[in-house]
Coordinates of N, CA, C and O in Angstrom, one line a residue:
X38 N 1.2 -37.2 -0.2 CA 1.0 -38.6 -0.2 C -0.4 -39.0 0.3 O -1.0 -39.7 -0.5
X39 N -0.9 -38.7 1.2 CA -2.3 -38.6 1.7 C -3.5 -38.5 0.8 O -4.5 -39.1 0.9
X40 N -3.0 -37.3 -0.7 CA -3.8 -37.4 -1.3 C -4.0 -38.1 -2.3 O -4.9 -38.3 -3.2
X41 N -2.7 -38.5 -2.0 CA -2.8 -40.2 -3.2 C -3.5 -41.0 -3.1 O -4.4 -41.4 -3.8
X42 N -3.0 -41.6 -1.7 CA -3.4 -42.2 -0.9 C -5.2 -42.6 -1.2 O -5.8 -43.6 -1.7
X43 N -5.7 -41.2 -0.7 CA -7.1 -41.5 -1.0 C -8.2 -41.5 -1.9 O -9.4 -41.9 -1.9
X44 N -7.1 -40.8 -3.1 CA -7.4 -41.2 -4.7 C -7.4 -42.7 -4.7 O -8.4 -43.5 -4.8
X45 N -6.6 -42.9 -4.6 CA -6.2 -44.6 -4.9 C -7.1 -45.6 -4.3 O -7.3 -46.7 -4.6
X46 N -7.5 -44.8 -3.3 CA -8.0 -46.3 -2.3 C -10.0 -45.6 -3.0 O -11.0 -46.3 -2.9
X47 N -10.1 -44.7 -3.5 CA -11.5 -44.3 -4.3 C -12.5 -43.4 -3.2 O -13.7 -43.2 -3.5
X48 N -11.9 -42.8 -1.6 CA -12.5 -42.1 -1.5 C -12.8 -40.4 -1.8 O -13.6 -39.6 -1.4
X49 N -11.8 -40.2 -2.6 CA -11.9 -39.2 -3.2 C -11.5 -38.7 -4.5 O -10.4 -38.2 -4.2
X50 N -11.8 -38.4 -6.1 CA -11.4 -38.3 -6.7 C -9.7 -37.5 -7.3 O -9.6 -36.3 -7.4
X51 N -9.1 -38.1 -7.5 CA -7.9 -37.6 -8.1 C -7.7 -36.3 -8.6 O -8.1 -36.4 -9.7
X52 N -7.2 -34.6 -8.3 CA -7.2 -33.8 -8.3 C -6.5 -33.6 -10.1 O -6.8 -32.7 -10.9
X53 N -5.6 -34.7 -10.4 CA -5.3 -34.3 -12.1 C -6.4 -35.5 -12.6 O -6.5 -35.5 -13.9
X54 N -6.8 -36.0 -12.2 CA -8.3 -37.4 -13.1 C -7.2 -38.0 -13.1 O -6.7 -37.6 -14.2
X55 N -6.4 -38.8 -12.5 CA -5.5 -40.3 -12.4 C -6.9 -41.4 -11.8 O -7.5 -41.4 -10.7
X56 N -7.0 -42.4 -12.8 CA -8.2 -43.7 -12.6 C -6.7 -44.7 -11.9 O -6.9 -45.3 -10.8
X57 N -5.7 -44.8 -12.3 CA -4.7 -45.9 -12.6 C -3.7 -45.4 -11.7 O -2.9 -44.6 -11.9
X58 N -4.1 -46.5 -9.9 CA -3.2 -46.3 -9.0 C -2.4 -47.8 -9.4 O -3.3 -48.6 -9.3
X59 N -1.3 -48.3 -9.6 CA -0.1 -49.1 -9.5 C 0.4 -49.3 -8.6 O 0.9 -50.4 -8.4
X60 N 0.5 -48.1 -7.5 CA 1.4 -48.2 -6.9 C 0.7 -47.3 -5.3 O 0.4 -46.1 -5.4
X61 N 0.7 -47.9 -4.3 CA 0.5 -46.8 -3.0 C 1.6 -46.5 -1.9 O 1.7 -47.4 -1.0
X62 N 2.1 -45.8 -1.8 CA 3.0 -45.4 -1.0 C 2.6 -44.8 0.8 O 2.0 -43.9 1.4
X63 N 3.3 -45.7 1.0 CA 3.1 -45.6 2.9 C 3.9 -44.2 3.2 O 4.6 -43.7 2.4
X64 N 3.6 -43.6 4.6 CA 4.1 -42.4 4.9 C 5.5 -43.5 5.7 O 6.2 -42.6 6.1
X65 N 5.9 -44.4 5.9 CA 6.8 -45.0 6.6 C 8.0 -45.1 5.5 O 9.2 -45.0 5.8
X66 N 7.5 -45.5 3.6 CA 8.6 -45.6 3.4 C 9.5 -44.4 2.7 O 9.3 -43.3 3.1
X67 N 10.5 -44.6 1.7 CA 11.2 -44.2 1.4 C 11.0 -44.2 -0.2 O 11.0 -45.3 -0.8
X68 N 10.7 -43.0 -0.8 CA 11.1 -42.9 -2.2 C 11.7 -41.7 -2.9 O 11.9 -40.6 -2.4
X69 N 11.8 -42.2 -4.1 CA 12.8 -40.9 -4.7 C 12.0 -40.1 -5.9 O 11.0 -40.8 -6.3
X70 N 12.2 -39.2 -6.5 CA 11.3 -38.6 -7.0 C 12.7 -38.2 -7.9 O 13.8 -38.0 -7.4
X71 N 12.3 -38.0 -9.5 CA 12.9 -37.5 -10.4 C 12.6 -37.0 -11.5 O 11.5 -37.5 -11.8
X72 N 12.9 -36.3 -12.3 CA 12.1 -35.5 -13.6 C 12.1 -36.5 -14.5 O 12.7 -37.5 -14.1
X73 N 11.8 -36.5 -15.2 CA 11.5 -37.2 -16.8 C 11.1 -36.4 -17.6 O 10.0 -35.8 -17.5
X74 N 12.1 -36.4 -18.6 CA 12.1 -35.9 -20.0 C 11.9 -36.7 -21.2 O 12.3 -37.9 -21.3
X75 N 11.1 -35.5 -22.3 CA 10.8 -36.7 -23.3 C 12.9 -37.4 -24.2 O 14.1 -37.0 -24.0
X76 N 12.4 -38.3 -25.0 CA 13.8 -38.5 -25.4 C 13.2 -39.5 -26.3 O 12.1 -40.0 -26.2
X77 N 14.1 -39.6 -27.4 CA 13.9 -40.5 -28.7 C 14.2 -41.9 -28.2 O 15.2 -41.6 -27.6
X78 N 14.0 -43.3 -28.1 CA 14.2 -44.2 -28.0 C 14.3 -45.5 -28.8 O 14.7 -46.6 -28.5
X79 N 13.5 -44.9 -30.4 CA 14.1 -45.5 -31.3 C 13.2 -44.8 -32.7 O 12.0 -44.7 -33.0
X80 N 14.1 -44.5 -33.3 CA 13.4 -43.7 -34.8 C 13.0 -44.9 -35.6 O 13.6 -45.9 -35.8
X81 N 11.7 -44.6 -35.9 CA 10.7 -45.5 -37.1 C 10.7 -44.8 -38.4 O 9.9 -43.9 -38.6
X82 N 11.6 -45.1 -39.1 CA 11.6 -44.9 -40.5 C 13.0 -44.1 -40.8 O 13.5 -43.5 -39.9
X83 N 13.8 -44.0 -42.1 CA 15.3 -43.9 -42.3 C 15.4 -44.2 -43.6 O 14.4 -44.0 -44.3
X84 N 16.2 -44.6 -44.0 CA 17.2 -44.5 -45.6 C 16.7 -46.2 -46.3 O 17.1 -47.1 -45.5
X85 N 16.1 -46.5 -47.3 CA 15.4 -47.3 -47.6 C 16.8 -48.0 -47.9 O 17.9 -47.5 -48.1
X86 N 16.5 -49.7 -47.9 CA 17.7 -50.7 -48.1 C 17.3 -51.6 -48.6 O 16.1 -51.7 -48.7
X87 N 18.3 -52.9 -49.2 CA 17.6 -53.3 -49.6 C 18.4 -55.1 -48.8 O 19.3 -54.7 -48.0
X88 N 18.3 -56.4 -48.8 CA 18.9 -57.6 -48.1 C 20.2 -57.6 -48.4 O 20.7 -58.5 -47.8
X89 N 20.9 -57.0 -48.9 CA 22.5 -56.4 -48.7 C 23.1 -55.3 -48.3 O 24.2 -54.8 -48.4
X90 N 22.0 -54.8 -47.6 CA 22.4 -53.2 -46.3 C 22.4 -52.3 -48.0 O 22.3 -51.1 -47.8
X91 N 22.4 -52.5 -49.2 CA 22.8 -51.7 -50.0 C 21.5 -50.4 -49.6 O 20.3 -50.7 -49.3
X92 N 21.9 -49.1 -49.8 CA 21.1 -47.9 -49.8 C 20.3 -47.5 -51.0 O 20.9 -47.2 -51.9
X93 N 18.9 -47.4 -51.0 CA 18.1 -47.5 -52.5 C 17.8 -46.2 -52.6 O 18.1 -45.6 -51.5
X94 N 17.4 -45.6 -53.3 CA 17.5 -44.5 -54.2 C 16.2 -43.7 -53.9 O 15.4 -44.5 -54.4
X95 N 15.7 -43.0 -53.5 CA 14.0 -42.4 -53.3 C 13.1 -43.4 -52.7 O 13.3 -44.6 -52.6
X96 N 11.9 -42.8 -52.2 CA 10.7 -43.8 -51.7 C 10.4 -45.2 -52.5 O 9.9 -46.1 -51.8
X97 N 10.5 -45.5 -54.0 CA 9.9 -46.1 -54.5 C 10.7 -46.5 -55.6 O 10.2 -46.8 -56.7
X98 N 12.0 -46.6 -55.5 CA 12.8 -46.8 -56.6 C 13.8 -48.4 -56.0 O 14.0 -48.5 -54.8
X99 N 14.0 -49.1 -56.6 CA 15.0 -50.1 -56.1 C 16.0 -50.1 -56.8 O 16.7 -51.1 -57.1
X100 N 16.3 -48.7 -57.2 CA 18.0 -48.8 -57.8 C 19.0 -48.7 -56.9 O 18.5 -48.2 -55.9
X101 N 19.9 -48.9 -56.9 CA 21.1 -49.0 -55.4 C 21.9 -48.1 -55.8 O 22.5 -48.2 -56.9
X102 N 22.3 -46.9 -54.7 CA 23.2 -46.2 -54.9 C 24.6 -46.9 -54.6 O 24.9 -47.4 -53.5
X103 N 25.5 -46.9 -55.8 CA 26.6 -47.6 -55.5 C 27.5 -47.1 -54.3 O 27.6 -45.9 -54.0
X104 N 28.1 -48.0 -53.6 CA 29.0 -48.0 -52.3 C 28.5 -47.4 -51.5 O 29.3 -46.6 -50.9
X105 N 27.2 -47.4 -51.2 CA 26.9 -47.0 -50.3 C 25.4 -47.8 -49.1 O 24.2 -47.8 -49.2
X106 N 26.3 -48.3 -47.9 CA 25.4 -49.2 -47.1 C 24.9 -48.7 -46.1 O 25.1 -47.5 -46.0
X107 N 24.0 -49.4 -45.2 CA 23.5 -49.1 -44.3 C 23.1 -50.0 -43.0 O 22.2 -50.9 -43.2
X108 N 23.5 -49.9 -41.8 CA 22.8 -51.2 -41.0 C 22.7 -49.9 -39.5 O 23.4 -48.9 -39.4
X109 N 21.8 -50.4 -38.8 CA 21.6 -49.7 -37.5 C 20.4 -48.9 -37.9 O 19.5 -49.0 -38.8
X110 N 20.8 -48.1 -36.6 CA 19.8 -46.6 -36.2 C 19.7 -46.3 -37.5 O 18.5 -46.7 -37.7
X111 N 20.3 -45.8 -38.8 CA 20.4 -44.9 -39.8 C 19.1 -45.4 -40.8 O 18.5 -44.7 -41.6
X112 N 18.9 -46.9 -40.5 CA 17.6 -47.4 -41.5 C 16.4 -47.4 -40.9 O 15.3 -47.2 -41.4
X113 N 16.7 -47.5 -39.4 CA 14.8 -46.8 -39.4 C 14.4 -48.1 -38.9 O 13.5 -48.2 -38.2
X114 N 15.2 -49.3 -39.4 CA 14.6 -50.7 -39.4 C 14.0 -51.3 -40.2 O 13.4 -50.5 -40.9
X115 N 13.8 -52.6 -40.3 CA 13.3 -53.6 -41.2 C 11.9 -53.5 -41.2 O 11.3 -53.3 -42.2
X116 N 11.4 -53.5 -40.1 CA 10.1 -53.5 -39.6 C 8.8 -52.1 -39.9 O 7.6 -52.1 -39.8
X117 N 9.7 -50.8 -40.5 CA 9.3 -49.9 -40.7 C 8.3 -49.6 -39.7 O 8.5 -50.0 -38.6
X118 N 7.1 -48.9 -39.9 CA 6.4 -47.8 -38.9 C 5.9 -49.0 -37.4 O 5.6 -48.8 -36.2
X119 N 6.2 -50.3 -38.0 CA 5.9 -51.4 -36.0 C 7.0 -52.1 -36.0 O 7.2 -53.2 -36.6
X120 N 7.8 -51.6 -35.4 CA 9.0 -52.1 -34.5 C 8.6 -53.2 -34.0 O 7.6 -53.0 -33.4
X121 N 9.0 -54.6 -33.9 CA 8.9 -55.4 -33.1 C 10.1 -55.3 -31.7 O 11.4 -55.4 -31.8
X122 N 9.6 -55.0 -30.6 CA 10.5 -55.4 -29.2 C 11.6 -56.3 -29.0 O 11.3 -57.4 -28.8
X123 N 12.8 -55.8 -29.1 CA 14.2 -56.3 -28.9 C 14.8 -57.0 -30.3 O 15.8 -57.7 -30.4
X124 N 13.8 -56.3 -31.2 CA 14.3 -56.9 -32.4 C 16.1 -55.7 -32.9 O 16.9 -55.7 -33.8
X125 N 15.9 -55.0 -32.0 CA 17.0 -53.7 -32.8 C 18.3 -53.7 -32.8 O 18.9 -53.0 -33.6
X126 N 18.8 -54.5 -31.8 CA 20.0 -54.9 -31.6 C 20.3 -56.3 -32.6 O 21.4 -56.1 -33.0
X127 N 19.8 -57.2 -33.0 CA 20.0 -58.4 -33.5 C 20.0 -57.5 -35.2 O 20.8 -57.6 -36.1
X128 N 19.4 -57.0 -35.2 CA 18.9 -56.0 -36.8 C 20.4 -55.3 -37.1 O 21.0 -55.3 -38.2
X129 N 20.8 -54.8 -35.8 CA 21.6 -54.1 -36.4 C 23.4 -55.1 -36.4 O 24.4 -54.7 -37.0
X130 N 23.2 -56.2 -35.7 CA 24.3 -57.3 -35.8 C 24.6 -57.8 -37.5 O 25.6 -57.8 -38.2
X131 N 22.7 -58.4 -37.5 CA 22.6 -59.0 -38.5 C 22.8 -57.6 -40.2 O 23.5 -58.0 -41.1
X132 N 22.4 -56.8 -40.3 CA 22.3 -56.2 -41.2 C 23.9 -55.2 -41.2 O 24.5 -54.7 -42.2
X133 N 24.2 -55.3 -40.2 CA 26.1 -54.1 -40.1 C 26.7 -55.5 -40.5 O 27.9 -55.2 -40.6
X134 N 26.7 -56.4 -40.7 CA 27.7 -58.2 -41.2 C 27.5 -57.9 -42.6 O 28.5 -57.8 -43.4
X135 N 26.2 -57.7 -43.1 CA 25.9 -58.3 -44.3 C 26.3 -57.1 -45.0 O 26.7 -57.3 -46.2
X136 N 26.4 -55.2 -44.2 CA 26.6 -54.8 -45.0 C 28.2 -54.6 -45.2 O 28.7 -54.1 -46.2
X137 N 28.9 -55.2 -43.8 CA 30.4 -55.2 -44.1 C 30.4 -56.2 -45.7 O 30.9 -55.8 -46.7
X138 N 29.9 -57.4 -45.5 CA 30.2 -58.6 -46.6 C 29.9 -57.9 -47.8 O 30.7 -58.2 -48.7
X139 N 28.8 -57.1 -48.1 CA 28.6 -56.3 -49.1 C 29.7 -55.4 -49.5 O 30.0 -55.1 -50.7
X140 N 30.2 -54.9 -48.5 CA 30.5 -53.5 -49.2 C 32.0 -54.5 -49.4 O 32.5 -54.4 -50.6
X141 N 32.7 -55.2 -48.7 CA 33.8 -55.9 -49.3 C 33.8 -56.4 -50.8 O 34.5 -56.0 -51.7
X142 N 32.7 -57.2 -50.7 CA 32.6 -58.3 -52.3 C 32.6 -56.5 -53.5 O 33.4 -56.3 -54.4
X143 N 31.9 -55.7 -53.2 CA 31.9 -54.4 -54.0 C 32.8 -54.0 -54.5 O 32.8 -53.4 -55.6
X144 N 34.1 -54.3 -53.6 CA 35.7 -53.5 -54.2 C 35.8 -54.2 -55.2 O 35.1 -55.1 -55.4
X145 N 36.9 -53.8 -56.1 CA 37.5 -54.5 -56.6 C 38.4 -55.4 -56.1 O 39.0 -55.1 -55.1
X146 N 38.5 -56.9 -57.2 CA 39.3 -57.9 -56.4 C 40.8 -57.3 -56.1 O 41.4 -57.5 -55.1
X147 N 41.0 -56.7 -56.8 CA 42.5 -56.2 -56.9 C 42.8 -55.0 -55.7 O 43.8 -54.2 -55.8
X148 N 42.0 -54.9 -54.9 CA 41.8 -53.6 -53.7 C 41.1 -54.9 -52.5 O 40.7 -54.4 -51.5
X149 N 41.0 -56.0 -52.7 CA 40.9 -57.2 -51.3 C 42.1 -57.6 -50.8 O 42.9 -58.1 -51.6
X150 N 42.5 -57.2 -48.9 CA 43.3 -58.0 -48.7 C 43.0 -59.1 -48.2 O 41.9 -59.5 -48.4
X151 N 43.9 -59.9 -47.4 CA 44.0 -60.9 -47.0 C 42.9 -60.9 -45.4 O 42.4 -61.8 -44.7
X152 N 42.9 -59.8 -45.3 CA 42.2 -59.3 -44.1 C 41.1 -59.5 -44.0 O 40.5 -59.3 -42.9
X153 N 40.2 -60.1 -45.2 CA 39.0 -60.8 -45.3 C 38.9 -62.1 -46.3 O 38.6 -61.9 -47.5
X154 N 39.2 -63.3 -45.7 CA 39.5 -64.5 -46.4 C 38.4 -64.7 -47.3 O 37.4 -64.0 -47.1
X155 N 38.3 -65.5 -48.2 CA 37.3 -66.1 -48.6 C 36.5 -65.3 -49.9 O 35.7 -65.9 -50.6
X156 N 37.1 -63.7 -50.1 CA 36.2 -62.7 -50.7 C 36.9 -63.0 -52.0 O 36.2 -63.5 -52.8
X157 N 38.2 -62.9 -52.2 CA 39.0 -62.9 -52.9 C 38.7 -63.8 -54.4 O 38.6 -65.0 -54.3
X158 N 38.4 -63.0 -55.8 CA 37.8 -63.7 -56.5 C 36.4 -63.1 -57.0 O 36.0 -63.1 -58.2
X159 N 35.7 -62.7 -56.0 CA 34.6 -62.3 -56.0 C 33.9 -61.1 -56.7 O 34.2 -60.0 -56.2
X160 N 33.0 -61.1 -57.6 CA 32.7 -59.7 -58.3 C 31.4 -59.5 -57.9 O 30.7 -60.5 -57.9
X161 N 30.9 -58.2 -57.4 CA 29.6 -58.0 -57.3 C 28.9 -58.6 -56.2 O 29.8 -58.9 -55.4
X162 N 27.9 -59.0 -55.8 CA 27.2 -59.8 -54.7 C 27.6 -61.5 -55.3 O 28.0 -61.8 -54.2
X163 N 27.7 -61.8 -55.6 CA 27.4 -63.3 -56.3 C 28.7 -64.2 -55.2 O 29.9 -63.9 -55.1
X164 N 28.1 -65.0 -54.7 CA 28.9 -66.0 -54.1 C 28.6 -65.7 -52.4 O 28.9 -66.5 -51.5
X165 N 28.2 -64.7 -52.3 CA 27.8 -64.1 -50.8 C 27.5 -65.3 -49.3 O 28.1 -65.4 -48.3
X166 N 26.3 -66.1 -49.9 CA 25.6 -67.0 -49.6 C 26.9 -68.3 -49.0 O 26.8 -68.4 -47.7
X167 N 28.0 -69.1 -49.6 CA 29.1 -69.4 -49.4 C 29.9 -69.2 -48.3 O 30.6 -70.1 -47.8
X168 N 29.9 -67.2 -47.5 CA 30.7 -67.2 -46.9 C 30.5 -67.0 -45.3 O 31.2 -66.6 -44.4
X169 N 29.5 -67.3 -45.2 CA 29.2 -67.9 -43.7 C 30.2 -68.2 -42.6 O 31.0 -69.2 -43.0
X170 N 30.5 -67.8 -41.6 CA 31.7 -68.0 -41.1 C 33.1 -67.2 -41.6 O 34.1 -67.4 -40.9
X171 N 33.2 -66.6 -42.5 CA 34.2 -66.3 -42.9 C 35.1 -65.0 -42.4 O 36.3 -64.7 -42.1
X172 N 34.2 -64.4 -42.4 CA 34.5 -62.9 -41.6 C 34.6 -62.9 -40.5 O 34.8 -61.9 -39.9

């Protein structure tokens, strides 16, 4: 601590080159010391999609692999290689809805139950926009 101490305060230079004291610690208080390991905290980049969670086909293709969605961690996000801050939770609210409403309207009508009002009728994406509240 001493030799923090006197790094920090600039009478003597820092034995690893730390410029950036934050923080100085008294011989009176109390702290805790723990390891830190590296850990993924959010993957930039994933399975290309398209505004109906639908899953698209290669880097550069916009064909939609049928019945098959995507929302969360698995896309990598909207935002691709710059993540905007706390956007990842609302991302994955907003995009796991749309791709439930997707992958519903996709069945056939005759395989909708009643367990999702409002779908019933429905072929393909078309009418999507309408069911706001419904689910």
């Amino acid at each position: 601590l001493q030799q923090y101490r006197t790094a920090a305060e600039g009478s003597q230079p820092d034995a690893f080159g730390k410029t950036l004291f934050p923080c100085v610690f008294r011989d009176e208080e109390t702290f805790y010391v723990m390891q830190i390991t590296p850990s993924i905290h959010y993957c930039m980049g994933g399975v290309r999609f398209n505004e109906h969670s639908q899953v698209l086909q290669g880097t550069h293709s916009d064909t939609v692999i049928p019945g098959l969605f995507a929302a969360g961690e698995v896309t990598g996000g909207l935002h691709g290689m710059n993540r905007l801050a706390g956007n990842s939770l609302l991302e994955c609210v907003v995009f796991g809805r749309r791709a439930g409403i997707a992958a519903a309207a996709s069945r056939p009508s005759s395989e909708r139950g009643s367990f999702l009002p409002g779908l019933t009728g429905l072929t393909g994406l078309t009418g999507l926009a309408g069911l706001a509240g419904t689910v």
